[in-house]
Amino acid sequence: MSTKQKRFILPEDEIPKYWYNIQADMKTKPMPPLNPKTKEALKPEDLYPIFAKELCQQELNQTDAWIEIPEAVREMYKYYRSTPLVRAYGLEKALGTPAHIYFKNESVSPIGSHKLNSALAQAYYCKEEGITNVTTETGAGQWGAALSYAAKVFGLEAAVYQVKISYNQKPYRRSIMQTFGATVTASPSMSTRAGKDIITRNPNYQGSLGTAISEAIELAMNTPNCKYTLGSVLSHVTLHQTIIGLEAEKQMEMAGEYPDMVIGCFGGGSNFGGICFPFMRHTILDGKQTRYIAAEPASCPKLTRGKFQYDFGDEAGYTPLLPMFTLGHNFSPANIHAGGLRYHGAGVIVSQLLKDNLMEAVDIQQLESFQAGCLFAQAEGIIPAPESCHAIAATIREANQCKESGEEKVILFNLSGHGLIDMASYDQYLAGNLMNYELKDEDIQKNLNEIKDM
Ligand SMILES: *Cc1c(COP(=O)(O)O)cnc(C)c1O
């Protein structure tokens, strides 16, 4: 019987006290977000009407590598952090690979995903500034659930626009948000101008994160003492998620290994950046050879088939222009079950890193992702979120590569969430009702042509 350690946890006083801001160390800094009207570089003040001030400062901070985590946020982190780093012996055995596979288990947070790491921080900064209400959008419902709970913790009211397809496919996430005391509306809705416009053009539209973002921003701009919050894409969100990689760095040390590859699924880039950036710091500063692999859905392939250019972060064009890999803000992704990955663009930091070849991206078809998720569930006993299945699929590809070459590589991936509230999706997969989506080059090009001159 082997007595090898399987699970690595940090003592409470080892939980990091600072987030890591990779912008400070990047040789080529991300290009600035632009004011869409004047095309001038955005200043933090320009974002004050939408976000809490401290978050606007963090968003554009390119000088401070370390940003202190407020004590009240750290105290909340202690309820579920450190999250375990686990050696996936079961998966290694099932694959017959010589690779050493580790995963960081963010599914153990009270709401079941990494999203709470940023929700607590954002709610805290809003409260500090005297804000009373927060709005947001949610895809699969993970961000909405995280914000609803975080808002309750810090005594704020939350209003959430949930992408219509998820609202219908994942009714329990709605119940979860409502249980935490939030108001939930299916998007597109008739309650905003942005929602009305889209419903008028396309009455059967099942919604997208882009539309829901437009609706939530509109509500925030029209409501006094109300701020908008975002669960992905923006640099301050990824900053908060670096707690994942900072812990993992210490835990890998406990395990006596260092990753050759770090892998995360990719929606807007927050969990991917969260686990990768603390390791990438050593690549940038010390030349450490590590591969960073983002796993995106083949039906929404902004990193592998999109274009790097300025584009809006939302469909209605309320956000600043962001320099990013994008499929065009009018791109409407297929109705895949990984709702949290159905977003047209990528964050500005990861976009710059991809452009500079500091990271790679792979696209994964829906069936491969669920197949990987089922194998992982059977080998490790955890049912992964459909989003996380993409990271698992990319990990399995690499582990199989190691099997072929006989290389004993160390792979670390982020298990961004569990899938226990996504069983309707698994049901459909098991019943053989899910399919892959082939996206034609013409369709991608059509959307990109629309944003050519931005
Ligand atoms: C939201 C979500 C994602 C995608 O968002 P990122 O910002 O790209 O991390 C991935 N996994 C889960 C479980 C999510 O809830």
Short mmCIF file of C-alpha atoms and ligand atoms in Angstrom, two decimals:
data_model
loop_
_atom_site.label_atom_id
_atom_site.label_comp_id
_atom_site.label_asym_id
_atom_site.label_seq_id
_atom_site.Cartn_x
_atom_site.Cartn_y
_atom_site.Cartn_z
CA MET A 1 0.00 0.00 0.00
CA SER A 2 1.42 3.34 -1.03
CA THR A 3 1.57 6.06 1.60
CA LYS A 4 2.39 8.91 -0.78
CA GLN A 5 0.84 12.23 0.11
CA LYS A 6 -2.12 13.02 -2.14
CA ARG A 7 -3.48 16.31 -0.91
CA PHE A 8 -1.60 19.48 0.04
CA ILE A 9 -3.12 22.21 2.21
CA LEU A 10 -1.53 25.39 3.55
CA PRO A 11 -1.81 26.36 7.20
CA GLU A 12 -3.96 29.49 7.72
CA ASP A 13 -0.98 31.80 8.25
CA GLU A 14 0.55 30.67 4.94
CA ILE A 15 -2.43 31.87 2.89
CA PRO A 16 -1.02 34.67 0.68
CA LYS A 17 -1.53 38.24 1.93
CA TYR A 18 -0.94 39.87 -1.48
CA TRP A 19 -2.33 39.33 -4.96
CA TYR A 20 0.16 39.28 -7.84
CA ASN A 21 -0.18 41.93 -10.57
CA ILE A 22 1.64 40.50 -13.60
CA GLN A 23 1.23 43.80 -15.49
CA ALA A 24 4.10 45.23 -13.42
CA ASP A 25 6.49 42.52 -14.65
CA MET A 26 5.38 42.22 -18.29
CA LYS A 27 8.07 43.35 -20.73
CA THR A 28 5.42 44.45 -23.23
CA LYS A 29 2.59 46.07 -21.27
CA PRO A 30 -0.99 45.60 -22.41
CA MET A 31 -2.14 48.44 -24.67
CA PRO A 32 -4.51 50.86 -22.90
CA PRO A 33 -8.28 50.53 -23.04
CA LEU A 34 -9.70 53.44 -25.07
CA ASN A 35 -12.61 55.78 -24.65
CA PRO A 36 -14.77 54.77 -27.66
CA LYS A 37 -15.77 58.39 -28.45
CA THR A 38 -12.42 60.18 -28.17
CA LYS A 39 -10.16 57.14 -28.76
CA GLU A 40 -8.03 58.41 -25.90
CA ALA A 41 -6.37 56.10 -23.37
CA LEU A 42 -8.64 55.48 -20.42
CA LYS A 43 -7.80 56.91 -17.00
CA PRO A 44 -9.02 55.23 -13.79
CA GLU A 45 -11.45 58.16 -13.26
CA ASP A 46 -13.19 57.30 -16.54
CA LEU A 47 -14.28 54.02 -14.99
CA TYR A 48 -15.53 55.48 -11.68
CA PRO A 49 -19.18 55.74 -12.85
CA ILE A 50 -19.27 51.97 -13.40
CA PHE A 51 -16.91 50.29 -10.92
CA ALA A 52 -15.73 50.86 -7.36
CA LYS A 53 -12.78 53.28 -7.38
CA GLU A 54 -10.22 50.90 -5.92
CA LEU A 55 -11.06 48.37 -8.66
CA CYS A 56 -10.57 51.05 -11.36
CA GLN A 57 -7.11 51.75 -9.90
CA GLN A 58 -6.26 48.06 -9.88
CA GLU A 59 -7.52 47.67 -13.45
CA LEU A 60 -4.95 50.09 -14.87
CA ASN A 61 -2.12 49.51 -12.40
CA GLN A 62 1.02 48.60 -14.37
CA THR A 63 3.56 49.39 -11.66
CA ASP A 64 2.83 47.53 -8.41
CA ALA A 65 3.58 43.82 -8.64
CA TRP A 66 2.03 43.07 -5.24
CA ILE A 67 -1.31 44.39 -4.03
CA GLU A 68 -2.35 43.78 -0.45
CA ILE A 69 -5.46 41.70 0.13
CA PRO A 70 -7.69 43.66 2.57
CA GLU A 71 -7.96 41.98 5.95
CA ALA A 72 -11.75 41.60 5.76
CA VAL A 73 -11.35 39.70 2.48
CA ARG A 74 -8.60 37.51 3.90
CA GLU A 75 -10.84 36.65 6.84
CA MET A 76 -13.52 35.47 4.40
CA TYR A 77 -10.95 33.52 2.35
CA LYS A 78 -10.13 31.56 5.49
CA TYR A 79 -13.55 29.85 5.36
CA TYR A 80 -12.43 27.84 2.33
CA ARG A 81 -8.77 28.58 1.60
CA SER A 82 -6.28 27.29 1.04
CA THR A 83 -8.05 25.08 -1.47
CA PRO A 84 -6.42 21.67 -1.82
CA LEU A 85 -3.74 20.85 -4.37
CA VAL A 86 -4.35 17.20 -5.25
CA ARG A 87 -2.14 14.67 -7.02
CA ALA A 88 -4.50 12.96 -9.47
CA TYR A 89 -3.17 9.41 -9.02
CA GLY A 90 -6.54 8.01 -10.14
CA LEU A 91 -6.49 9.89 -13.43
CA GLU A 92 -2.81 9.04 -14.03
CA LYS A 93 -3.64 5.36 -13.56
CA ALA A 94 -6.73 5.50 -15.78
CA LEU A 95 -4.62 7.05 -18.54
CA GLY A 96 -1.58 4.86 -17.97
CA THR A 97 0.59 7.97 -18.27
CA PRO A 98 4.01 8.56 -16.75
CA ALA A 99 3.04 12.23 -16.30
CA HIS A 100 2.51 13.56 -12.79
CA ILE A 101 -0.88 15.28 -12.80
CA TYR A 102 -1.88 17.77 -10.10
CA PHE A 103 -5.06 19.79 -9.83
CA LYS A 104 -5.93 22.80 -7.75
CA ASN A 105 -9.42 22.22 -6.43
CA GLU A 106 -11.33 25.52 -6.50
CA SER A 107 -14.62 23.59 -6.44
CA VAL A 108 -14.46 23.48 -2.63
CA SER A 109 -15.46 27.14 -2.24
CA PRO A 110 -18.92 27.61 -0.66
CA ILE A 111 -20.45 28.36 -4.07
CA GLY A 112 -18.53 25.65 -5.90
CA SER A 113 -16.11 27.62 -8.08
CA HIS A 114 -13.18 30.04 -8.13
CA LYS A 115 -15.53 33.00 -8.74
CA LEU A 116 -15.92 33.75 -5.03
CA ASN A 117 -12.26 34.84 -4.83
CA SER A 118 -13.06 37.99 -6.80
CA ALA A 119 -16.68 38.43 -5.70
CA LEU A 120 -15.62 38.88 -2.07
CA ALA A 121 -13.00 41.44 -3.07
CA GLN A 122 -15.36 43.41 -5.31
CA ALA A 123 -18.19 43.46 -2.78
CA TYR A 124 -15.75 44.58 -0.09
CA TYR A 125 -14.43 47.55 -2.13
CA CYS A 126 -18.00 48.61 -3.02
CA LYS A 127 -19.01 48.52 0.64
CA GLU A 128 -15.91 50.52 1.63
CA GLU A 129 -16.91 53.21 -0.85
CA GLY A 130 -20.43 53.51 0.54
CA ILE A 131 -22.18 51.74 -2.33
CA THR A 132 -25.49 50.04 -1.48
CA ASN A 133 -26.37 48.08 -4.66
CA VAL A 134 -24.43 45.94 -7.11
CA THR A 135 -25.45 44.57 -10.49
CA THR A 136 -23.92 41.97 -12.70
CA GLU A 137 -24.46 39.43 -15.44
CA THR A 138 -24.03 35.71 -15.15
CA GLY A 139 -23.71 32.94 -17.71
CA ALA A 140 -23.83 29.52 -16.14
CA GLY A 141 -24.84 31.18 -12.88
CA GLN A 142 -21.51 30.73 -11.12
CA TRP A 143 -20.57 34.40 -11.03
CA GLY A 144 -24.11 35.43 -10.09
CA ALA A 145 -24.10 32.95 -7.22
CA ALA A 146 -20.70 34.16 -6.04
CA LEU A 147 -21.68 37.83 -6.17
CA SER A 148 -25.06 37.19 -4.52
CA TYR A 149 -23.35 35.56 -1.56
CA ALA A 150 -20.51 38.11 -1.39
CA ALA A 151 -23.04 40.97 -1.52
CA LYS A 152 -24.89 39.41 1.41
CA VAL A 153 -21.64 39.03 3.38
CA PHE A 154 -20.88 42.76 3.02
CA GLY A 155 -24.49 43.97 3.35
CA LEU A 156 -25.21 44.96 -0.29
CA GLU A 157 -28.26 44.36 -2.51
CA ALA A 158 -27.52 42.36 -5.69
CA ALA A 159 -29.40 42.40 -9.03
CA VAL A 160 -28.29 39.74 -11.53
CA TYR A 161 -28.99 39.39 -15.27
CA GLN A 162 -28.70 35.73 -16.16
CA VAL A 163 -28.15 34.62 -19.78
CA LYS A 164 -31.54 33.23 -20.85
CA ILE A 165 -30.27 29.84 -22.00
CA SER A 166 -28.63 29.24 -18.62
CA TYR A 167 -31.67 30.63 -16.76
CA ASN A 168 -33.69 27.85 -18.41
CA GLN A 169 -31.02 25.11 -18.53
CA LYS A 170 -29.80 25.68 -14.98
CA PRO A 171 -32.81 26.68 -12.86
CA TYR A 172 -31.07 25.67 -9.63
CA ARG A 173 -28.41 28.34 -10.06
CA ARG A 174 -31.22 30.88 -10.16
CA SER A 175 -32.62 29.40 -6.95
CA ILE A 176 -29.18 29.61 -5.37
CA MET A 177 -28.87 33.32 -6.19
CA GLN A 178 -32.38 33.93 -4.89
CA THR A 179 -31.61 31.96 -1.73
CA PHE A 180 -28.70 34.33 -1.11
CA GLY A 181 -31.21 37.18 -1.48
CA ALA A 182 -30.47 38.45 -5.01
CA THR A 183 -32.97 39.57 -7.67
CA VAL A 184 -32.52 37.55 -10.88
CA THR A 185 -33.73 38.51 -14.38
CA ALA A 186 -33.39 36.45 -17.60
CA SER A 187 -31.38 38.29 -20.28
CA PRO A 188 -32.21 39.63 -22.82
CA SER A 189 -35.05 41.27 -20.87
CA MET A 190 -37.46 44.08 -21.62
CA SER A 191 -36.21 46.00 -18.57
CA THR A 192 -33.34 47.74 -20.37
CA ARG A 193 -32.86 49.51 -23.69
CA ALA A 194 -30.07 47.10 -24.63
CA GLY A 195 -32.32 44.10 -23.91
CA LYS A 196 -35.30 45.55 -25.81
CA ASP A 197 -33.16 46.29 -28.88
CA ILE A 198 -31.88 42.75 -29.07
CA ILE A 199 -35.29 41.14 -28.50
CA THR A 200 -36.74 43.35 -31.24
CA ARG A 201 -34.06 42.23 -33.71
CA ASN A 202 -34.19 38.57 -32.69
CA PRO A 203 -37.18 37.51 -30.53
CA ASN A 204 -35.83 33.98 -29.96
CA TYR A 205 -32.37 35.06 -28.93
CA GLN A 206 -31.19 32.88 -26.04
CA GLY A 207 -28.84 35.50 -24.72
CA SER A 208 -25.10 35.76 -24.28
CA LEU A 209 -22.74 37.16 -21.70
CA GLY A 210 -22.21 40.18 -23.95
CA THR A 211 -25.92 41.07 -23.87
CA ALA A 212 -26.27 40.46 -20.15
CA ILE A 213 -23.27 42.70 -19.49
CA SER A 214 -24.92 45.51 -21.48
CA GLU A 215 -28.08 45.17 -19.42
CA ALA A 216 -26.29 45.14 -16.07
CA ILE A 217 -24.13 48.16 -16.96
CA GLU A 218 -27.20 50.06 -18.11
CA LEU A 219 -28.94 49.37 -14.79
CA ALA A 220 -25.85 50.44 -12.83
CA MET A 221 -25.56 53.70 -14.80
CA ASN A 222 -29.24 54.51 -14.23
CA THR A 223 -29.39 53.64 -10.53
CA PRO A 224 -27.94 55.89 -7.81
CA ASN A 225 -25.36 54.35 -5.47
CA CYS A 226 -25.15 51.26 -7.62
CA LYS A 227 -22.04 49.76 -9.20
CA TYR A 228 -21.51 47.12 -11.80
CA THR A 229 -19.26 44.12 -11.15
CA LEU A 230 -17.73 41.67 -13.59
CA GLY A 231 -16.70 38.08 -12.93
CA SER A 232 -14.12 37.63 -15.67
CA VAL A 233 -12.18 39.32 -18.51
CA LEU A 234 -11.06 42.45 -16.62
CA SER A 235 -7.57 42.71 -15.21
CA HIS A 236 -8.67 43.37 -11.62
CA VAL A 237 -10.72 40.15 -11.64
CA THR A 238 -7.70 38.13 -12.77
CA LEU A 239 -5.61 39.92 -10.15
CA HIS A 240 -7.90 38.59 -7.39
CA GLN A 241 -7.73 35.10 -8.87
CA THR A 242 -3.93 34.97 -8.54
CA ILE A 243 -4.56 33.70 -5.01
CA ILE A 244 -5.06 30.33 -6.78
CA GLY A 245 -1.60 30.23 -8.37
CA LEU A 246 0.15 31.79 -5.37
CA GLU A 247 -1.17 29.03 -3.14
CA ALA A 248 -0.43 26.40 -5.78
CA GLU A 249 3.16 27.61 -5.99
CA LYS A 250 3.67 26.91 -2.26
CA GLN A 251 1.75 23.64 -2.45
CA MET A 252 3.79 22.35 -5.42
CA GLU A 253 6.83 23.07 -3.31
CA MET A 254 5.34 20.93 -0.53
CA ALA A 255 4.90 18.19 -3.14
CA GLY A 256 8.54 18.65 -4.15
CA GLU A 257 7.74 19.36 -7.80
CA TYR A 258 7.49 22.25 -10.27
CA PRO A 259 5.04 22.20 -13.19
CA ASP A 260 6.23 21.82 -16.78
CA MET A 261 2.75 22.82 -17.89
CA VAL A 262 -0.01 24.86 -16.28
CA ILE A 263 -3.47 24.47 -17.78
CA GLY A 264 -6.77 26.28 -17.27
CA CYS A 265 -10.07 26.48 -19.10
CA PHE A 266 -10.72 29.82 -20.72
CA GLY A 267 -13.85 32.00 -20.70
CA GLY A 268 -12.47 35.51 -20.26
CA GLY A 269 -9.24 34.34 -18.67
CA SER A 270 -9.61 34.84 -14.90
CA ASN A 271 -9.11 31.30 -13.62
CA PHE A 272 -6.49 30.65 -16.29
CA GLY A 273 -4.56 33.81 -15.38
CA GLY A 274 -5.20 33.12 -11.71
CA ILE A 275 -3.41 29.79 -11.73
CA CYS A 276 -0.78 30.72 -14.38
CA PHE A 277 0.48 34.22 -13.59
CA PRO A 278 2.35 33.44 -10.34
CA PHE A 279 4.26 30.73 -12.23
CA MET A 280 4.66 32.89 -15.34
CA ARG A 281 6.39 35.45 -13.13
CA HIS A 282 9.33 33.01 -12.99
CA THR A 283 9.23 32.61 -16.77
CA ILE A 284 9.37 36.38 -17.28
CA LEU A 285 11.89 37.16 -14.53
CA ASP A 286 14.04 34.01 -14.38
CA GLY A 287 13.53 32.39 -17.78
CA LYS A 288 11.83 29.31 -16.29
CA GLN A 289 10.64 27.02 -19.11
CA THR A 290 6.98 26.34 -18.41
CA ARG A 291 4.15 25.98 -20.90
CA TYR A 292 0.86 27.75 -20.17
CA ILE A 293 -2.12 26.29 -22.00
CA ALA A 294 -5.56 27.88 -22.22
CA ALA A 295 -8.37 25.48 -23.15
CA GLU A 296 -11.28 27.15 -24.91
CA PRO A 297 -14.40 25.67 -26.52
CA ALA A 298 -14.20 25.04 -30.26
CA SER A 299 -17.53 26.84 -30.63
CA CYS A 300 -16.14 30.08 -29.16
CA PRO A 301 -12.49 30.11 -30.27
CA LYS A 302 -11.32 33.69 -29.71
CA LEU A 303 -7.77 32.68 -28.83
CA THR A 304 -7.20 30.10 -31.56
CA ARG A 305 -9.21 31.68 -34.39
CA GLY A 306 -10.04 35.24 -33.30
CA LYS A 307 -8.13 38.39 -34.09
CA PHE A 308 -6.12 40.74 -31.87
CA GLN A 309 -7.66 44.18 -32.10
CA TYR A 310 -9.69 46.81 -30.25
CA ASP A 311 -13.27 45.75 -29.61
CA PHE A 312 -16.10 46.31 -27.13
CA GLY A 313 -16.42 43.98 -24.15
CA ASP A 314 -20.21 43.83 -24.52
CA GLU A 315 -22.73 43.62 -27.31
CA ALA A 316 -24.32 47.05 -26.99
CA GLY A 317 -20.97 48.83 -26.89
CA TYR A 318 -21.16 50.36 -23.40
CA THR A 319 -17.67 49.26 -22.32
CA PRO A 320 -14.38 50.92 -23.23
CA LEU A 321 -12.60 49.59 -26.31
CA LEU A 322 -10.31 46.79 -25.19
CA PRO A 323 -7.21 45.54 -27.04
CA MET A 324 -7.94 41.83 -27.12
CA PHE A 325 -8.31 38.62 -29.04
CA THR A 326 -11.92 38.71 -30.15
CA LEU A 327 -14.46 37.10 -32.43
CA GLY A 328 -16.27 40.45 -32.67
CA HIS A 329 -18.71 41.74 -30.04
CA ASN A 330 -21.64 40.65 -32.23
CA PHE A 331 -20.50 37.05 -32.28
CA SER A 332 -23.20 34.76 -30.85
CA PRO A 333 -21.71 31.48 -29.71
CA ALA A 334 -23.51 28.14 -30.11
CA ASN A 335 -25.59 27.06 -27.13
CA ILE A 336 -22.97 24.80 -25.58
CA HIS A 337 -23.33 23.69 -21.98
CA ALA A 338 -20.17 25.36 -20.74
CA GLY A 339 -22.07 28.65 -20.38
CA GLY A 340 -19.18 30.31 -18.57
CA LEU A 341 -16.99 29.98 -21.67
CA ARG A 342 -19.44 31.54 -24.14
CA TYR A 343 -17.81 34.96 -24.38
CA HIS A 344 -16.53 36.64 -27.53
CA GLY A 345 -13.30 38.13 -26.21
CA ALA A 346 -10.29 37.58 -23.94
CA GLY A 347 -8.86 39.80 -21.20
CA VAL A 348 -6.25 42.39 -22.24
CA ILE A 349 -3.42 40.82 -20.23
CA VAL A 350 -3.83 37.29 -21.60
CA SER A 351 -4.33 38.74 -25.08
CA GLN A 352 -0.96 40.49 -24.90
CA LEU A 353 0.70 37.37 -23.46
CA LEU A 354 -0.66 35.24 -26.29
CA LYS A 355 0.50 37.79 -28.84
CA ASP A 356 3.97 37.64 -27.26
CA ASN A 357 3.97 33.81 -27.34
CA LEU A 358 4.23 33.51 -23.56
CA MET A 359 1.24 31.17 -23.60
CA GLU A 360 -0.62 28.81 -25.93
CA ALA A 361 -4.25 28.01 -26.60
CA VAL A 362 -6.12 24.88 -27.69
CA ASP A 363 -9.74 24.48 -28.66
CA ILE A 364 -11.82 21.57 -27.41
CA GLN A 365 -15.05 20.20 -28.86
CA GLN A 366 -18.04 19.75 -26.56
CA LEU A 367 -18.05 15.93 -26.76
CA GLU A 368 -14.35 15.65 -25.97
CA SER A 369 -14.86 17.93 -22.96
CA PHE A 370 -17.66 15.80 -21.47
CA GLN A 371 -15.79 12.58 -22.21
CA ALA A 372 -12.85 13.99 -20.27
CA GLY A 373 -15.15 15.13 -17.46
CA CYS A 374 -16.67 11.66 -17.08
CA LEU A 375 -13.26 9.99 -17.02
CA PHE A 376 -12.09 12.46 -14.37
CA ALA A 377 -15.25 11.90 -12.31
CA GLN A 378 -14.74 8.13 -12.36
CA ALA A 379 -11.03 8.39 -11.57
CA GLU A 380 -11.12 11.14 -8.91
CA GLY A 381 -14.69 11.12 -7.59
CA ILE A 382 -15.38 14.77 -8.38
CA ILE A 383 -17.87 15.78 -11.07
CA PRO A 384 -16.28 18.75 -12.82
CA ALA A 385 -18.13 21.83 -14.10
CA PRO A 386 -18.63 21.68 -17.90
CA GLU A 387 -16.20 24.62 -18.14
CA SER A 388 -13.52 22.81 -16.14
CA CYS A 389 -13.94 19.76 -18.41
CA HIS A 390 -12.09 21.75 -21.09
CA ALA A 391 -9.01 22.03 -18.86
CA ILE A 392 -9.25 18.33 -18.09
CA ALA A 393 -9.49 17.47 -21.80
CA ALA A 394 -6.38 19.55 -22.53
CA THR A 395 -4.59 17.86 -19.61
CA ILE A 396 -5.52 14.41 -20.94
CA ARG A 397 -4.18 15.32 -24.39
CA GLU A 398 -0.84 16.30 -22.83
CA ALA A 399 -0.76 13.26 -20.54
CA ASN A 400 -1.36 10.99 -23.55
CA GLN A 401 1.47 12.76 -25.33
CA CYS A 402 3.71 11.90 -22.36
CA LYS A 403 2.59 8.29 -22.63
CA GLU A 404 3.70 8.19 -26.24
CA SER A 405 7.04 9.84 -25.59
CA GLY A 406 7.59 8.20 -22.21
CA GLU A 407 8.26 11.60 -20.60
CA GLU A 408 7.51 12.07 -16.91
CA LYS A 409 6.25 15.67 -17.20
CA VAL A 410 4.54 17.52 -14.34
CA ILE A 411 1.15 18.91 -15.30
CA LEU A 412 -0.86 21.27 -13.10
CA PHE A 413 -4.41 22.20 -14.01
CA ASN A 414 -7.08 24.26 -12.33
CA LEU A 415 -10.33 22.55 -11.45
CA SER A 416 -12.31 25.79 -11.61
CA GLY A 417 -15.57 24.35 -10.27
CA HIS A 418 -17.73 21.29 -9.66
CA GLY A 419 -20.62 20.26 -11.87
CA LEU A 420 -23.14 19.16 -9.26
CA ILE A 421 -25.59 21.83 -10.36
CA ASP A 422 -24.93 21.04 -14.03
CA MET A 423 -26.28 17.50 -14.02
CA ALA A 424 -28.87 18.37 -16.67
CA SER A 425 -25.93 18.86 -19.05
CA TYR A 426 -24.40 15.53 -18.06
CA ASP A 427 -27.82 13.90 -18.56
CA GLN A 428 -27.90 15.19 -22.10
CA TYR A 429 -24.38 14.04 -22.76
CA LEU A 430 -25.07 10.56 -21.36
CA ALA A 431 -28.27 10.31 -23.41
CA GLY A 432 -26.26 11.06 -26.56
CA ASN A 433 -28.08 14.34 -27.20
CA LEU A 434 -25.07 16.65 -27.29
CA MET A 435 -23.17 17.49 -30.42
CA ASN A 436 -20.05 19.22 -31.63
CA TYR A 437 -20.31 22.55 -33.42
CA GLU A 438 -18.28 23.25 -36.53
CA LEU A 439 -17.65 26.92 -36.90
CA LYS A 440 -16.97 28.06 -40.45
CA ASP A 441 -14.19 30.51 -41.26
CA GLU A 442 -16.72 32.64 -43.19
CA ASP A 443 -18.87 33.04 -40.08
CA ILE A 444 -15.93 34.15 -37.99
CA GLN A 445 -14.76 36.49 -40.72
CA LYS A 446 -18.21 38.04 -41.10
CA ASN A 447 -18.21 39.23 -37.47
CA LEU A 448 -14.61 40.35 -37.63
CA ASN A 449 -15.33 42.44 -40.73
CA GLU A 450 -17.94 44.35 -38.73
CA ILE A 451 -15.31 45.54 -36.25
CA LYS A 452 -12.52 46.04 -38.79
CA ASP A 453 -12.28 49.81 -38.33
CA MET A 454 -12.53 50.06 -34.56
C1 LIG B 1 -16.94 31.39 -15.02
C2 LIG B 1 -16.27 30.10 -15.02
C3 LIG B 1 -15.22 29.84 -15.90
C4 LIG B 1 -14.75 30.81 -16.96
O1 LIG B 1 -14.32 32.05 -16.54
P1 LIG B 1 -12.80 32.52 -16.55
O2 LIG B 1 -12.84 33.95 -16.22
O3 LIG B 1 -12.25 32.26 -17.91
O4 LIG B 1 -12.12 31.72 -15.52
C5 LIG B 1 -14.59 28.62 -15.80
N1 LIG B 1 -14.99 27.68 -14.92
C6 LIG B 1 -16.01 27.89 -14.07
C7 LIG B 1 -16.40 26.82 -13.12
C8 LIG B 1 -16.67 29.11 -14.09
O5 LIG B 1 -17.68 29.32 -13.24
#
